[in-house]
CSV table of C-alpha atoms in Angstrom, one decimal:
chain,number,residue,atom,x,y,z
A,22,GLY,CA,10.1,-86.7,-75.7
A,23,MET,CA,7.7,-84.5,-77.6
A,24,LEU,CA,4.5,-85.3,-75.8
A,25,PRO,CA,5.0,-82.8,-72.9
A,26,LEU,CA,5.7,-80.1,-75.5
A,27,VAL,CA,2.5,-80.9,-77.3
A,28,ASP,CA,0.5,-81.0,-74.1
A,29,SER,CA,1.8,-77.6,-73.0
A,30,GLY,CA,1.1,-76.0,-76.4
A,31,VAL,CA,4.7,-75.4,-77.3
A,32,ILE,CA,4.2,-77.6,-80.3
A,33,ASP,CA,0.8,-77.1,-82.0
A,34,ASN,CA,1.8,-77.7,-85.7
A,35,SER,CA,-0.1,-74.6,-86.7
A,36,ARG,CA,2.7,-73.1,-88.8
A,37,LYS,CA,3.2,-76.2,-91.0
A,38,ILE,CA,2.7,-75.9,-94.7
A,39,THR,CA,1.6,-79.5,-95.1
A,40,HIS,CA,-0.3,-81.5,-92.6
A,41,THR,CA,-1.2,-78.3,-90.7
A,42,GLY,CA,-2.3,-78.9,-87.1
A,43,ARG,CA,-1.2,-82.6,-87.2
A,44,THR,CA,1.8,-84.4,-85.9
A,45,VAL,CA,3.3,-86.7,-88.6
A,46,THR,CA,5.6,-89.6,-87.9
A,47,SER,CA,6.7,-92.9,-89.4
A,48,PHE,CA,6.9,-94.8,-86.1
A,49,LEU,CA,6.2,-94.5,-82.4
A,50,LEU,CA,8.1,-95.8,-79.4
A,51,GLY,CA,7.4,-94.7,-75.9
A,52,SER,CA,5.2,-94.9,-72.8
A,53,GLN,CA,1.6,-96.0,-72.4
A,54,ASN,CA,0.8,-92.3,-72.1
A,55,LEU,CA,2.1,-91.8,-75.6
A,56,TYR,CA,0.1,-94.8,-77.0
A,57,ASN,CA,-3.0,-93.5,-75.3
A,58,TYR,CA,-2.5,-90.0,-76.8
A,59,VAL,CA,-2.1,-91.3,-80.4
A,60,ASP,CA,-4.9,-93.9,-80.2
A,61,ASN,CA,-7.6,-92.7,-82.6
A,62,ASN,CA,-6.2,-89.2,-82.4
A,63,PRO,CA,-7.0,-87.3,-85.7
A,64,GLY,CA,-4.2,-84.9,-84.9
A,65,VAL,CA,-1.6,-87.7,-85.4
A,66,GLU,CA,-0.7,-89.3,-88.7
A,67,VAL,CA,1.6,-92.3,-89.1
A,68,LEU,CA,2.9,-92.4,-92.6
A,69,GLU,CA,5.5,-94.4,-94.6
A,70,CYS,CA,9.2,-93.5,-94.2
A,71,GLU,CA,9.4,-93.1,-98.0
A,72,TYR,CA,7.2,-90.0,-97.5
A,73,THR,CA,8.2,-88.7,-94.0
A,74,ASN,CA,11.9,-89.0,-94.7
A,75,ALA,CA,11.9,-87.7,-98.3
A,76,PRO,CA,14.2,-84.6,-98.3
A,77,SER,CA,11.9,-82.9,-100.8
A,78,VAL,CA,9.0,-83.3,-98.4
A,79,ILE,CA,11.1,-82.1,-95.4
A,80,ALA,CA,12.3,-79.1,-97.4
A,81,LYS,CA,8.7,-77.9,-97.9
A,82,CYS,CA,8.6,-77.0,-94.2
A,83,PRO,CA,10.0,-73.5,-93.8
A,84,GLN,CA,12.6,-73.0,-91.1
A,85,MET,CA,13.0,-76.8,-90.6
A,86,HIS,CA,15.5,-77.4,-87.9
A,87,ALA,CA,16.6,-81.0,-88.0
A,88,ILE,CA,18.5,-82.0,-84.8
A,89,ASN,CA,20.3,-85.3,-84.9
A,90,SER,CA,23.0,-86.8,-82.8
A,91,CYS,CA,26.2,-88.7,-83.7
A,92,ILE,CA,28.9,-90.8,-82.0
A,93,GLU,CA,31.9,-88.8,-83.2
A,94,VAL,CA,32.8,-86.1,-85.7
A,95,ASP,CA,36.3,-85.8,-87.3
A,96,LEU,CA,38.2,-82.6,-87.9
A,97,THR,CA,36.8,-82.3,-91.5
A,98,GLY,CA,33.1,-82.6,-90.4
A,99,GLN,CA,32.5,-86.3,-91.2
A,100,ALA,CA,30.1,-87.9,-88.7
A,101,ALA,CA,29.9,-91.5,-87.5
A,102,SER,CA,26.4,-92.1,-86.2
A,103,ASP,CA,25.8,-95.8,-86.2
A,104,SER,CA,29.1,-97.4,-85.2
A,105,ILE,CA,31.9,-97.2,-82.7
A,106,GLY,CA,34.8,-98.3,-84.9
A,107,THR,CA,33.8,-101.6,-86.4
A,108,ARG,CA,31.1,-102.3,-83.8
A,109,ILE,CA,27.5,-101.3,-84.9
A,110,PHE,CA,25.9,-99.3,-82.1
A,111,SER,CA,22.6,-98.4,-83.7
A,112,GLY,CA,20.8,-97.5,-86.9
A,113,PHE,CA,21.1,-94.0,-88.3
A,114,GLY,CA,17.4,-93.7,-89.2
A,115,GLY,CA,16.6,-90.7,-91.3
A,116,GLN,CA,19.6,-88.6,-90.3
A,117,VAL,CA,20.9,-88.0,-93.8
A,118,ASP,CA,17.4,-87.3,-95.2
A,119,PHE,CA,16.6,-84.8,-92.5
A,120,LEU,CA,20.0,-83.0,-92.7
A,121,ARG,CA,19.5,-82.7,-96.5
A,122,GLY,CA,15.9,-81.7,-96.2
A,123,ALA,CA,16.6,-79.0,-93.6
A,124,ALA,CA,19.5,-77.7,-95.7
A,125,MET,CA,17.0,-77.2,-98.6
A,126,SER,CA,14.3,-75.7,-96.4
A,127,ASP,CA,13.9,-71.9,-96.5
A,128,GLY,CA,15.6,-70.8,-93.3
A,129,GLY,CA,16.3,-74.4,-92.3
A,130,LYS,CA,19.2,-75.5,-90.1
A,131,PRO,CA,20.7,-79.1,-90.3
A,132,ILE,CA,22.2,-79.7,-86.9
A,133,LEU,CA,24.3,-82.4,-85.4
A,134,ALA,CA,24.4,-82.2,-81.6
A,135,LEU,CA,26.7,-84.2,-79.3
A,136,PRO,CA,28.5,-83.9,-76.0
A,137,SER,CA,32.2,-83.1,-76.3
A,138,ARG,CA,33.0,-86.3,-74.5
A,139,SER,CA,31.4,-89.7,-74.0
A,140,ASN,CA,30.2,-90.9,-70.6
A,141,ARG,CA,33.6,-92.6,-70.3
A,142,GLY,CA,35.4,-89.4,-71.0
A,143,ASP,CA,36.4,-90.2,-74.6
A,144,PRO,CA,36.6,-87.3,-77.0
A,145,ARG,CA,33.7,-87.1,-79.4
A,146,ILE,CA,35.4,-84.6,-81.7
A,147,VAL,CA,38.4,-86.5,-83.0
A,148,PRO,CA,41.3,-86.0,-85.5
A,149,THR,CA,39.9,-88.9,-87.7
A,150,LEU,CA,37.0,-91.3,-87.2
A,151,ARG,CA,37.9,-94.6,-85.5
A,152,GLU,CA,39.2,-97.3,-87.9
A,153,GLY,CA,36.2,-99.1,-89.3
A,154,ALA,CA,33.6,-96.5,-88.3
A,155,GLY,CA,31.0,-95.8,-90.9
A,156,VAL,CA,30.6,-92.3,-92.3
A,157,VAL,CA,26.9,-91.7,-92.0
A,158,SER,CA,26.9,-87.9,-92.7
A,159,THR,CA,29.6,-86.7,-95.1
A,160,ARG,CA,31.3,-83.4,-94.6
A,161,ALA,CA,29.3,-82.1,-97.6
A,162,THR,CA,26.1,-82.8,-95.6
A,163,VAL,CA,27.1,-81.5,-92.2
A,164,HIS,CA,26.4,-77.8,-91.6
A,165,TYR,CA,26.1,-77.1,-87.9
A,166,VAL,CA,27.8,-79.1,-85.1
A,167,VAL,CA,26.8,-78.3,-81.6
A,168,THR,CA,28.4,-79.3,-78.2
A,169,GLU,CA,28.1,-77.8,-74.8
A,170,TYR,CA,31.0,-75.5,-75.8
A,171,GLY,CA,29.3,-73.8,-78.8
A,172,VAL,CA,28.4,-74.1,-82.4
A,173,ALA,CA,30.6,-74.8,-85.4
A,174,PHE,CA,29.3,-73.6,-88.7
A,175,LEU,CA,31.0,-75.5,-91.5
A,176,PRO,CA,29.4,-74.9,-95.0
A,177,GLY,CA,31.7,-73.2,-97.5
A,178,LYS,CA,34.8,-73.7,-95.4
A,179,GLY,CA,37.9,-75.5,-96.5
A,180,LEU,CA,39.3,-78.3,-94.4
A,181,PRO,CA,41.7,-76.2,-92.2
A,182,ALA,CA,38.9,-73.7,-91.4
A,183,ARG,CA,36.5,-76.6,-90.6
A,184,ALA,CA,39.1,-78.1,-88.2
A,185,LYS,CA,39.5,-74.7,-86.5
A,186,GLU,CA,35.7,-74.4,-86.0
A,187,LEU,CA,35.4,-77.9,-84.6
A,188,ILE,CA,38.4,-77.5,-82.2
A,189,LYS,CA,36.7,-74.4,-80.7
A,190,ILE,CA,33.7,-76.6,-79.6
A,191,ALA,CA,35.7,-79.6,-78.5
A,192,HIS,CA,36.3,-80.3,-74.8
A,193,PRO,CA,38.9,-77.8,-73.5
A,194,ASP,CA,41.2,-80.6,-72.4
A,195,ASP,CA,41.1,-82.1,-75.9
A,196,ARG,CA,41.8,-78.9,-77.9
A,197,GLU,CA,45.6,-78.9,-77.7
A,198,ALA,CA,45.9,-82.5,-79.0
A,199,LEU,CA,43.4,-81.7,-81.8
A,200,GLN,CA,45.3,-78.5,-82.7
A,201,LYS,CA,48.5,-80.6,-83.0
A,202,LYS,CA,46.8,-83.2,-85.2
A,203,ALA,CA,45.2,-80.5,-87.4
A,204,HIS,CA,48.6,-78.8,-87.8
A,205,GLU,CA,50.2,-82.1,-88.8
A,206,ARG,CA,47.4,-82.7,-91.3
A,207,PHE,CA,46.7,-79.2,-92.7
A,208,GLY,CA,49.9,-77.3,-92.0
A,209,ALA,CA,50.2,-73.7,-90.6
A,210,LYS,CA,46.7,-72.9,-91.9
A,211,VAL,CA,45.0,-74.0,-88.7
């Protein structure tokens, strides 16, 4: 988590425009060490989600880099983050709020990060989301997608160009099948 970075001085909150020098959160979950750290610590503020997750508040932080994860991303850049098909896997928290806020931040970067394959070896960059999967982050919201194979930058790109970017960061063993599906869907443009 974040506590080792705070302890080592990597995170000191000194460059924040609001709440300078303080860590702001809406909830805490972790070890006893974390709870001991935050107990009566004036450098930690626990505030309501309506405030901490407001894109307008997030955007006030210059160079806000919001890094979120997702379950799968389709070739257009849509992201399923809370479900595997029809099965709910988790909540999506403030993902959309932080992606939007970071996009509005001066120098900000809204990032979705995921491994190219699941622990079972299933592709995480897919032609289309699984049937019944919820689109948490729309292709209009997703800017950067990162896997262990690189970064896809999607804003301003049409669907064929988005597919091309995402195929580049897919698992190498999945690229040929993704290329075929992209060609079927978008034609020779991919």
